[in-house]
């Protein structure tokens, strides 16, 4: 009997930290999930609701982004630009970057307003225009 | 010698409270900054690039406010909505194609039409200019 007692390891004193271990396990799991699954990116939102689509290909970030809100307010790389000042602003940007542009238009914008912007973009010499959409699950 | 002078240190385990403080701060940071929205894009050739790619005249398609595609050459009242099968048989997918949306068409409808064309294999789709006469007819309706 005494032998058995000797063989048994002495019990560690209960530590208040022991209770934290399951908590830390879960918090670490959450941390790893958000680190891997999430993507840190600049939020570009001028109150836009982008059109939804399930079949378009993943977007590639473009150096020039033009946002067209429901009220026809134009943001060029997060700066408000009027329609009249747009050609000049685009020509200075075009000198620095290749001829691709991302257009983020609100889904309620009508074509007559979008066309005004597209005409200016064509005149500025952009060869490819990427119309951004939100990816939804295909049903 | 030095071991004699220095007081003997007891082996101390690291307090977990400090660790969890830091981990919580990291967790908050990643929870607040990360985003899970996925963006995609519909690519359009501008008319500038399309004209370089091909000398031939582009095919014209009209897009109505409710998202129906029809022949652009036919008068607005006569044109019936084209089905997917009609689109692939009547039009050449490798040729440059110009969509002419009506003035009041919303971007959501245009994006749906563009992605429908992409699925059917049309590679060079672009948006055409507004036609003033088409607007007039839409306005009368």
PDB file of C-alpha atoms in Angstrom:
ATOM      1  CA  UNK A   1       0.000   0.000   0.000  1.00  0.00           C
ATOM      2  CA  UNK A   2       2.757   2.336   0.933  1.00  0.00           C
ATOM      3  CA  UNK A   3       4.501   1.395  -2.289  1.00  0.00           C
ATOM      4  CA  UNK A   4       1.444   2.368  -4.250  1.00  0.00           C
ATOM      5  CA  UNK A   5       1.325   5.713  -2.533  1.00  0.00           C
ATOM      6  CA  UNK A   6       4.924   6.334  -3.402  1.00  0.00           C
ATOM      7  CA  UNK A   7       4.432   5.426  -7.032  1.00  0.00           C
ATOM      8  CA  UNK A   8       1.558   7.856  -7.394  1.00  0.00           C
ATOM      9  CA  UNK A   9       2.755  11.261  -8.515  1.00  0.00           C
ATOM     10  CA  UNK A  10       2.111  14.022  -6.064  1.00  0.00           C
ATOM     11  CA  UNK A  11      -0.876  16.084  -7.124  1.00  0.00           C
ATOM     12  CA  UNK A  12      -0.170  19.555  -8.328  1.00  0.00           C
ATOM     13  CA  UNK A  13      -1.722  22.298  -6.312  1.00  0.00           C
ATOM     14  CA  UNK A  14      -4.842  23.499  -8.015  1.00  0.00           C
ATOM     15  CA  UNK A  15      -3.991  26.696  -9.800  1.00  0.00           C
ATOM     16  CA  UNK A  16      -6.552  29.310 -10.812  1.00  0.00           C
ATOM     17  CA  UNK A  17      -4.820  29.454 -14.233  1.00  0.00           C
ATOM     18  CA  UNK A  18      -5.892  25.895 -14.961  1.00  0.00           C
ATOM     19  CA  UNK A  19      -9.433  27.058 -15.508  1.00  0.00           C
ATOM     20  CA  UNK A  20      -8.252  29.407 -18.248  1.00  0.00           C
ATOM     21  CA  UNK A  21      -6.777  26.719 -20.467  1.00  0.00           C
ATOM     22  CA  UNK A  22     -10.038  25.689 -22.248  1.00  0.00           C
ATOM     23  CA  UNK A  23     -10.837  29.368 -22.744  1.00  0.00           C
ATOM     24  CA  UNK A  24      -7.434  30.014 -24.278  1.00  0.00           C
ATOM     25  CA  UNK A  25      -7.859  26.992 -26.548  1.00  0.00           C
ATOM     26  CA  UNK A  26     -11.086  28.397 -27.949  1.00  0.00           C
ATOM     27  CA  UNK A  27      -9.762  31.939 -28.251  1.00  0.00           C
ATOM     28  CA  UNK A  28      -6.701  30.646 -30.104  1.00  0.00           C
ATOM     29  CA  UNK A  29      -8.927  28.708 -32.486  1.00  0.00           C
ATOM     30  CA  UNK A  30     -11.001  31.831 -33.179  1.00  0.00           C
ATOM     31  CA  UNK A  31      -7.849  33.878 -33.674  1.00  0.00           C
ATOM     32  CA  UNK A  32      -6.445  31.413 -36.195  1.00  0.00           C
ATOM     33  CA  UNK A  33      -9.796  31.298 -38.031  1.00  0.00           C
ATOM     34  CA  UNK A  34      -9.978  35.069 -38.420  1.00  0.00           C
ATOM     35  CA  UNK A  35      -6.305  35.305 -39.362  1.00  0.00           C
ATOM     36  CA  UNK A  36      -6.606  32.720 -42.131  1.00  0.00           C
ATOM     37  CA  UNK A  37     -10.167  33.134 -43.422  1.00  0.00           C
ATOM     38  CA  UNK A  38     -10.501  36.904 -43.194  1.00  0.00           C
ATOM     39  CA  UNK A  39      -8.844  39.349 -45.487  1.00  0.00           C
ATOM     40  CA  UNK A  40      -7.600  42.706 -44.321  1.00  0.00           C
ATOM     41  CA  UNK A  41      -8.457  45.287 -46.916  1.00  0.00           C
ATOM     42  CA  UNK A  42      -9.300  48.900 -47.253  1.00  0.00           C
ATOM     43  CA  UNK A  43     -13.025  49.448 -47.051  1.00  0.00           C
ATOM     44  CA  UNK A  44     -14.225  51.335 -50.086  1.00  0.00           C
ATOM     45  CA  UNK A  45     -17.791  52.205 -49.561  1.00  0.00           C
ATOM     46  CA  UNK A  46     -19.589  55.373 -50.520  1.00  0.00           C
ATOM     47  CA  UNK A  47     -22.969  53.984 -49.510  1.00  0.00           C
ATOM     48  CA  UNK A  48     -22.901  51.654 -52.490  1.00  0.00           C
ATOM     49  CA  UNK A  49     -24.956  48.524 -52.986  1.00  0.00           C
ATOM     50  CA  UNK A  50     -23.086  46.636 -55.647  1.00  0.00           C
ATOM     51  CA  UNK A  51     -24.985  44.475 -58.144  1.00  0.00           C
ATOM     52  CA  UNK A  52     -25.024  40.800 -57.220  1.00  0.00           C
ATOM     53  CA  UNK A  53     -23.908  38.001 -59.430  1.00  0.00           C
ATOM     54  CA  UNK A  54     -22.919  34.378 -59.058  1.00  0.00           C
ATOM     55  CA  UNK A  55     -21.231  33.655 -62.355  1.00  0.00           C
ATOM     56  CA  UNK A  56     -18.619  36.349 -62.788  1.00  0.00           C
ATOM     57  CA  UNK A  57     -14.962  35.660 -62.166  1.00  0.00           C
ATOM     58  CA  UNK A  58     -13.092  36.847 -59.053  1.00  0.00           C
ATOM     59  CA  UNK A  59     -12.082  40.477 -59.198  1.00  0.00           C
ATOM     60  CA  UNK A  60      -8.501  41.557 -59.506  1.00  0.00           C
ATOM     61  CA  UNK A  61      -7.718  44.730 -57.600  1.00  0.00           C
ATOM     62  CA  UNK A  62      -7.099  47.595 -59.981  1.00  0.00           C
ATOM     63  CA  UNK A  63      -4.935  50.644 -59.312  1.00  0.00           C
ATOM     64  CA  UNK A  64      -7.719  52.972 -60.416  1.00  0.00           C
ATOM     65  CA  UNK A  65     -11.176  52.632 -58.881  1.00  0.00           C
ATOM     66  CA  UNK A  66     -14.156  54.700 -59.881  1.00  0.00           C
ATOM     67  CA  UNK A  67     -17.257  54.589 -57.722  1.00  0.00           C
ATOM     68  CA  UNK A  68     -20.615  55.742 -58.968  1.00  0.00           C
ATOM     69  CA  UNK A  69     -23.238  56.132 -56.272  1.00  0.00           C
ATOM     70  CA  UNK A  70     -27.019  56.106 -56.602  1.00  0.00           C
ATOM     71  CA  UNK A  71     -27.064  59.906 -56.549  1.00  0.00           C
ATOM     72  CA  UNK A  72     -24.529  59.985 -59.405  1.00  0.00           C
ATOM     73  CA  UNK A  73     -21.711  61.105 -57.173  1.00  0.00           C
ATOM     74  CA  UNK A  74     -18.355  60.070 -58.588  1.00  0.00           C
ATOM     75  CA  UNK A  75     -15.453  58.986 -56.388  1.00  0.00           C
ATOM     76  CA  UNK A  76     -12.144  58.454 -58.143  1.00  0.00           C
ATOM     77  CA  UNK A  77      -9.776  56.538 -55.820  1.00  0.00           C
ATOM     78  CA  UNK A  78     -11.863  57.683 -52.830  1.00  0.00           C
ATOM     79  CA  UNK A  79     -11.864  61.353 -53.795  1.00  0.00           C
ATOM     80  CA  UNK A  80     -15.000  63.112 -54.935  1.00  0.00           C
ATOM     81  CA  UNK A  81     -14.706  64.287 -58.530  1.00  0.00           C
ATOM     82  CA  UNK A  82     -17.263  66.156 -60.592  1.00  0.00           C
ATOM     83  CA  UNK A  83     -18.159  64.948 -64.101  1.00  0.00           C
ATOM     84  CA  UNK A  84     -16.478  67.981 -65.641  1.00  0.00           C
ATOM     85  CA  UNK A  85     -13.213  67.427 -63.773  1.00  0.00           C
ATOM     86  CA  UNK A  86     -13.174  63.662 -64.457  1.00  0.00           C
ATOM     87  CA  UNK A  87     -11.278  63.657 -67.812  1.00  0.00           C
ATOM     88  CA  UNK A  88      -8.443  65.711 -66.349  1.00  0.00           C
ATOM     89  CA  UNK A  89      -8.224  63.583 -63.187  1.00  0.00           C
ATOM     90  CA  UNK A  90      -8.194  60.409 -65.288  1.00  0.00           C
ATOM     91  CA  UNK A  91      -5.440  61.620 -67.603  1.00  0.00           C
ATOM     92  CA  UNK A  92      -3.119  62.309 -64.659  1.00  0.00           C
ATOM     93  CA  UNK A  93      -3.870  58.851 -63.201  1.00  0.00           C
ATOM     94  CA  UNK A  94      -3.377  57.172 -66.576  1.00  0.00           C
ATOM     95  CA  UNK A  95       0.185  58.447 -66.760  1.00  0.00           C
ATOM     96  CA  UNK A  96       1.035  56.491 -63.592  1.00  0.00           C
ATOM     97  CA  UNK A  97      -0.901  53.277 -64.131  1.00  0.00           C
ATOM     98  CA  UNK A  98      -1.711  50.838 -66.936  1.00  0.00           C
ATOM     99  CA  UNK A  99      -4.929  51.204 -68.848  1.00  0.00           C
ATOM    100  CA  UNK A 100      -7.278  49.156 -66.658  1.00  0.00           C
ATOM    101  CA  UNK A 101      -9.984  50.549 -64.409  1.00  0.00           C
ATOM    102  CA  UNK A 102     -12.427  49.143 -61.857  1.00  0.00           C
ATOM    103  CA  UNK A 103     -15.906  50.644 -61.936  1.00  0.00           C
ATOM    104  CA  UNK A 104     -18.004  50.093 -58.823  1.00  0.00           C
ATOM    105  CA  UNK A 105     -21.466  51.286 -59.706  1.00  0.00           C
ATOM    106  CA  UNK A 106     -24.509  51.071 -57.445  1.00  0.00           C
ATOM    107  CA  UNK A 107     -26.983  48.490 -58.717  1.00  0.00           C
ATOM    108  CA  UNK A 108     -29.755  51.099 -58.975  1.00  0.00           C
ATOM    109  CA  UNK A 109     -27.781  53.413 -61.264  1.00  0.00           C
ATOM    110  CA  UNK A 110     -29.435  53.591 -64.676  1.00  0.00           C
ATOM    111  CA  UNK A 111     -27.614  53.164 -67.944  1.00  0.00           C
ATOM    112  CA  UNK A 112     -28.042  56.766 -69.038  1.00  0.00           C
ATOM    113  CA  UNK A 113     -25.926  57.832 -66.028  1.00  0.00           C
ATOM    114  CA  UNK A 114     -23.433  54.993 -66.368  1.00  0.00           C
ATOM    115  CA  UNK A 115     -23.048  55.780 -70.069  1.00  0.00           C
ATOM    116  CA  UNK A 116     -21.903  59.332 -69.326  1.00  0.00           C
ATOM    117  CA  UNK A 117     -19.040  57.898 -67.251  1.00  0.00           C
ATOM    118  CA  UNK A 118     -18.246  55.152 -69.780  1.00  0.00           C
ATOM    119  CA  UNK A 119     -17.989  57.716 -72.591  1.00  0.00           C
ATOM    120  CA  UNK A 120     -15.426  59.668 -70.569  1.00  0.00           C
ATOM    121  CA  UNK A 121     -13.512  56.469 -69.754  1.00  0.00           C
ATOM    122  CA  UNK A 122     -13.390  55.479 -73.415  1.00  0.00           C
ATOM    123  CA  UNK A 123     -12.249  58.938 -74.416  1.00  0.00           C
ATOM    124  CA  UNK A 124      -9.505  58.768 -71.774  1.00  0.00           C
ATOM    125  CA  UNK A 125      -8.202  55.601 -73.446  1.00  0.00           C
ATOM    126  CA  UNK A 126      -8.973  52.759 -71.046  1.00  0.00           C
ATOM    127  CA  UNK A 127      -8.935  49.467 -72.911  1.00  0.00           C
ATOM    128  CA  UNK A 128     -10.561  47.232 -70.291  1.00  0.00           C
ATOM    129  CA  UNK A 129     -13.295  48.271 -67.903  1.00  0.00           C
ATOM    130  CA  UNK A 130     -14.070  45.967 -64.973  1.00  0.00           C
ATOM    131  CA  UNK A 131     -17.600  46.313 -63.638  1.00  0.00           C
ATOM    132  CA  UNK A 132     -17.458  45.136 -60.011  1.00  0.00           C
ATOM    133  CA  UNK A 133     -20.133  42.911 -58.485  1.00  0.00           C
ATOM    134  CA  UNK A 134     -20.711  41.152 -55.192  1.00  0.00           C
ATOM    135  CA  UNK A 135     -20.347  37.397 -55.405  1.00  0.00           C
ATOM    136  CA  UNK A 136     -23.395  35.463 -54.301  1.00  0.00           C
ATOM    137  CA  UNK A 137     -23.842  31.733 -54.004  1.00  0.00           C
ATOM    138  CA  UNK A 138     -25.322  30.249 -57.151  1.00  0.00           C
ATOM    139  CA  UNK A 139     -28.648  28.627 -56.480  1.00  0.00           C
TER     140      UNK A 139
ATOM    141  CA  UNK B   1      31.181  32.143  -7.682  1.00  0.00           C
ATOM    142  CA  UNK B   2      28.334  34.018  -9.223  1.00  0.00           C
ATOM    143  CA  UNK B   3      25.949  31.250  -8.378  1.00  0.00           C
ATOM    144  CA  UNK B   4      26.800  31.756  -4.771  1.00  0.00           C
ATOM    145  CA  UNK B   5      26.135  35.470  -4.836  1.00  0.00           C
ATOM    146  CA  UNK B   6      22.859  35.407  -6.709  1.00  0.00           C
ATOM    147  CA  UNK B   7      19.790  34.300  -4.798  1.00  0.00           C
ATOM    148  CA  UNK B   8      18.429  31.061  -6.088  1.00  0.00           C
ATOM    149  CA  UNK B   9      15.496  31.623  -8.425  1.00  0.00           C
ATOM    150  CA  UNK B  10      12.471  29.468  -8.115  1.00  0.00           C
ATOM    151  CA  UNK B  11      11.226  28.132 -11.379  1.00  0.00           C
ATOM    152  CA  UNK B  12       8.072  30.120 -12.088  1.00  0.00           C
ATOM    153  CA  UNK B  13       5.488  29.214 -14.700  1.00  0.00           C
ATOM    154  CA  UNK B  14       4.261  32.052 -16.944  1.00  0.00           C
ATOM    155  CA  UNK B  15       0.960  33.497 -15.845  1.00  0.00           C
ATOM    156  CA  UNK B  16      -1.738  32.690 -18.387  1.00  0.00           C
ATOM    157  CA  UNK B  17      -3.645  35.886 -17.662  1.00  0.00           C
ATOM    158  CA  UNK B  18      -1.085  38.015 -19.470  1.00  0.00           C
ATOM    159  CA  UNK B  19      -1.087  35.629 -22.410  1.00  0.00           C
ATOM    160  CA  UNK B  20      -4.843  35.693 -22.791  1.00  0.00           C
ATOM    161  CA  UNK B  21      -4.835  39.506 -22.636  1.00  0.00           C
ATOM    162  CA  UNK B  22      -2.596  39.654 -25.664  1.00  0.00           C
ATOM    163  CA  UNK B  23      -4.486  36.930 -27.499  1.00  0.00           C
ATOM    164  CA  UNK B  24      -7.778  38.739 -26.896  1.00  0.00           C
ATOM    165  CA  UNK B  25      -6.355  41.966 -28.317  1.00  0.00           C
ATOM    166  CA  UNK B  26      -5.132  40.102 -31.404  1.00  0.00           C
ATOM    167  CA  UNK B  27      -8.515  38.419 -31.752  1.00  0.00           C
ATOM    168  CA  UNK B  28     -10.340  41.767 -31.556  1.00  0.00           C
ATOM    169  CA  UNK B  29      -8.014  43.249 -34.162  1.00  0.00           C
ATOM    170  CA  UNK B  30      -8.545  40.449 -36.648  1.00  0.00           C
ATOM    171  CA  UNK B  31     -12.294  40.280 -36.013  1.00  0.00           C
ATOM    172  CA  UNK B  32     -12.758  43.984 -36.666  1.00  0.00           C
ATOM    173  CA  UNK B  33     -10.436  44.432 -39.615  1.00  0.00           C
ATOM    174  CA  UNK B  34     -11.034  41.296 -41.659  1.00  0.00           C
ATOM    175  CA  UNK B  35     -13.784  41.185 -44.235  1.00  0.00           C
ATOM    176  CA  UNK B  36     -15.416  38.178 -45.807  1.00  0.00           C
ATOM    177  CA  UNK B  37     -17.116  39.795 -48.794  1.00  0.00           C
ATOM    178  CA  UNK B  38     -15.988  38.491 -52.137  1.00  0.00           C
ATOM    179  CA  UNK B  39     -15.940  40.790 -55.118  1.00  0.00           C
ATOM    180  CA  UNK B  40     -16.031  39.719 -58.697  1.00  0.00           C
ATOM    181  CA  UNK B  41     -15.930  41.662 -61.929  1.00  0.00           C
ATOM    182  CA  UNK B  42     -17.481  41.608 -65.369  1.00  0.00           C
ATOM    183  CA  UNK B  43     -14.849  42.512 -67.871  1.00  0.00           C
ATOM    184  CA  UNK B  44     -15.800  44.748 -70.780  1.00  0.00           C
ATOM    185  CA  UNK B  45     -13.621  45.684 -73.693  1.00  0.00           C
ATOM    186  CA  UNK B  46     -13.978  49.338 -74.417  1.00  0.00           C
ATOM    187  CA  UNK B  47     -14.896  50.094 -77.995  1.00  0.00           C
ATOM    188  CA  UNK B  48     -11.347  51.304 -78.485  1.00  0.00           C
ATOM    189  CA  UNK B  49      -9.864  47.859 -77.797  1.00  0.00           C
ATOM    190  CA  UNK B  50     -12.649  45.991 -79.601  1.00  0.00           C
ATOM    191  CA  UNK B  51     -11.979  47.907 -82.802  1.00  0.00           C
ATOM    192  CA  UNK B  52      -8.303  46.959 -82.617  1.00  0.00           C
ATOM    193  CA  UNK B  53      -9.143  43.280 -82.154  1.00  0.00           C
ATOM    194  CA  UNK B  54     -11.381  42.990 -85.159  1.00  0.00           C
ATOM    195  CA  UNK B  55     -12.006  44.877 -88.369  1.00  0.00           C
ATOM    196  CA  UNK B  56     -15.433  43.358 -88.867  1.00  0.00           C
ATOM    197  CA  UNK B  57     -18.614  45.081 -87.896  1.00  0.00           C
ATOM    198  CA  UNK B  58     -19.781  44.183 -84.389  1.00  0.00           C
ATOM    199  CA  UNK B  59     -23.034  42.328 -83.723  1.00  0.00           C
ATOM    200  CA  UNK B  60     -25.679  44.453 -82.103  1.00  0.00           C
ATOM    201  CA  UNK B  61     -28.055  43.330 -79.369  1.00  0.00           C
ATOM    202  CA  UNK B  62     -30.668  45.380 -77.601  1.00  0.00           C
ATOM    203  CA  UNK B  63     -31.209  45.049 -73.863  1.00  0.00           C
ATOM    204  CA  UNK B  64     -34.579  46.060 -72.497  1.00  0.00           C
ATOM    205  CA  UNK B  65     -35.321  47.463 -69.040  1.00  0.00           C
ATOM    206  CA  UNK B  66     -36.551  44.063 -67.829  1.00  0.00           C
ATOM    207  CA  UNK B  67     -33.382  42.302 -68.999  1.00  0.00           C
ATOM    208  CA  UNK B  68     -34.547  40.752 -72.271  1.00  0.00           C
ATOM    209  CA  UNK B  69     -32.132  40.589 -75.167  1.00  0.00           C
ATOM    210  CA  UNK B  70     -33.430  41.179 -78.669  1.00  0.00           C
ATOM    211  CA  UNK B  71     -32.259  42.042 -82.182  1.00  0.00           C
ATOM    212  CA  UNK B  72     -31.131  45.649 -82.419  1.00  0.00           C
ATOM    213  CA  UNK B  73     -31.986  46.002 -86.116  1.00  0.00           C
ATOM    214  CA  UNK B  74     -35.654  45.156 -85.743  1.00  0.00           C
ATOM    215  CA  UNK B  75     -38.159  47.849 -84.735  1.00  0.00           C
ATOM    216  CA  UNK B  76     -38.717  47.924 -80.998  1.00  0.00           C
ATOM    217  CA  UNK B  77     -42.304  46.683 -81.090  1.00  0.00           C
ATOM    218  CA  UNK B  78     -41.501  43.651 -83.300  1.00  0.00           C
ATOM    219  CA  UNK B  79     -38.486  42.329 -81.442  1.00  0.00           C
ATOM    220  CA  UNK B  80     -39.053  39.198 -79.396  1.00  0.00           C
ATOM    221  CA  UNK B  81     -36.846  38.195 -76.483  1.00  0.00           C
ATOM    222  CA  UNK B  82     -33.999  35.918 -77.543  1.00  0.00           C
ATOM    223  CA  UNK B  83     -33.503  32.632 -75.718  1.00  0.00           C
ATOM    224  CA  UNK B  84     -30.078  31.215 -74.887  1.00  0.00           C
ATOM    225  CA  UNK B  85     -30.367  28.738 -77.746  1.00  0.00           C
ATOM    226  CA  UNK B  86     -31.253  31.494 -80.216  1.00  0.00           C
ATOM    227  CA  UNK B  87     -28.361  33.606 -79.016  1.00  0.00           C
ATOM    228  CA  UNK B  88     -25.817  30.837 -79.576  1.00  0.00           C
ATOM    229  CA  UNK B  89     -27.201  29.835 -82.956  1.00  0.00           C
ATOM    230  CA  UNK B  90     -27.869  33.283 -84.451  1.00  0.00           C
ATOM    231  CA  UNK B  91     -24.755  35.037 -83.185  1.00  0.00           C
ATOM    232  CA  UNK B  92     -21.059  34.258 -83.445  1.00  0.00           C
ATOM    233  CA  UNK B  93     -19.593  34.117 -79.929  1.00  0.00           C
ATOM    234  CA  UNK B  94     -16.069  34.934 -81.079  1.00  0.00           C
ATOM    235  CA  UNK B  95     -17.141  38.163 -82.798  1.00  0.00           C
ATOM    236  CA  UNK B  96     -17.242  41.486 -80.987  1.00  0.00           C
ATOM    237  CA  UNK B  97     -20.729  42.069 -79.630  1.00  0.00           C
ATOM    238  CA  UNK B  98     -22.243  45.357 -78.569  1.00  0.00           C
ATOM    239  CA  UNK B  99     -25.092  45.507 -76.061  1.00  0.00           C
ATOM    240  CA  UNK B 100     -27.371  48.508 -76.328  1.00  0.00           C
ATOM    241  CA  UNK B 101     -29.220  48.876 -73.042  1.00  0.00           C
ATOM    242  CA  UNK B 102     -32.270  51.113 -72.803  1.00  0.00           C
ATOM    243  CA  UNK B 103     -31.729  54.386 -70.949  1.00  0.00           C
ATOM    244  CA  UNK B 104     -33.566  53.311 -67.812  1.00  0.00           C
ATOM    245  CA  UNK B 105     -31.859  49.912 -67.489  1.00  0.00           C
ATOM    246  CA  UNK B 106     -30.353  49.410 -64.050  1.00  0.00           C
ATOM    247  CA  UNK B 107     -26.766  48.261 -63.553  1.00  0.00           C
ATOM    248  CA  UNK B 108     -27.995  45.026 -61.938  1.00  0.00           C
ATOM    249  CA  UNK B 109     -29.843  44.106 -65.144  1.00  0.00           C
ATOM    250  CA  UNK B 110     -26.813  44.998 -67.292  1.00  0.00           C
ATOM    251  CA  UNK B 111     -24.508  42.861 -65.129  1.00  0.00           C
ATOM    252  CA  UNK B 112     -26.940  39.929 -65.349  1.00  0.00           C
ATOM    253  CA  UNK B 113     -27.038  40.235 -69.143  1.00  0.00           C
ATOM    254  CA  UNK B 114     -23.255  40.521 -69.428  1.00  0.00           C
ATOM    255  CA  UNK B 115     -22.699  37.428 -67.292  1.00  0.00           C
ATOM    256  CA  UNK B 116     -25.347  35.548 -69.295  1.00  0.00           C
ATOM    257  CA  UNK B 117     -23.413  36.387 -72.462  1.00  0.00           C
ATOM    258  CA  UNK B 118     -20.145  35.269 -70.795  1.00  0.00           C
ATOM    259  CA  UNK B 119     -21.704  31.919 -69.884  1.00  0.00           C
ATOM    260  CA  UNK B 120     -22.794  31.471 -73.511  1.00  0.00           C
ATOM    261  CA  UNK B 121     -19.185  31.973 -74.602  1.00  0.00           C
ATOM    262  CA  UNK B 122     -19.234  35.536 -75.879  1.00  0.00           C
ATOM    263  CA  UNK B 123     -15.780  36.880 -75.169  1.00  0.00           C
ATOM    264  CA  UNK B 124     -15.792  40.397 -76.566  1.00  0.00           C
ATOM    265  CA  UNK B 125     -18.881  42.028 -75.201  1.00  0.00           C
ATOM    266  CA  UNK B 126     -19.060  45.747 -74.704  1.00  0.00           C
ATOM    267  CA  UNK B 127     -21.734  48.274 -73.878  1.00  0.00           C
ATOM    268  CA  UNK B 128     -22.801  50.488 -76.716  1.00  0.00           C
ATOM    269  CA  UNK B 129     -23.809  54.078 -76.743  1.00  0.00           C
ATOM    270  CA  UNK B 130     -27.320  55.193 -76.013  1.00  0.00           C
ATOM    271  CA  UNK B 131     -29.462  55.598 -79.068  1.00  0.00           C
ATOM    272  CA  UNK B 132     -31.531  58.750 -78.920  1.00  0.00           C
ATOM    273  CA  UNK B 133     -34.283  57.300 -81.115  1.00  0.00           C
ATOM    274  CA  UNK B 134     -34.552  54.247 -78.843  1.00  0.00           C
ATOM    275  CA  UNK B 135     -34.989  56.538 -75.859  1.00  0.00           C
ATOM    276  CA  UNK B 136     -37.793  58.360 -77.591  1.00  0.00           C
ATOM    277  CA  UNK B 137     -39.680  55.114 -78.203  1.00  0.00           C
ATOM    278  CA  UNK B 138     -39.162  53.972 -74.610  1.00  0.00           C
ATOM    279  CA  UNK B 139     -40.338  57.355 -73.411  1.00  0.00           C
ATOM    280  CA  UNK B 140     -43.574  57.097 -75.385  1.00  0.00           C
ATOM    281  CA  UNK B 141     -44.435  53.710 -73.954  1.00  0.00           C
TER     282      UNK B 141
END
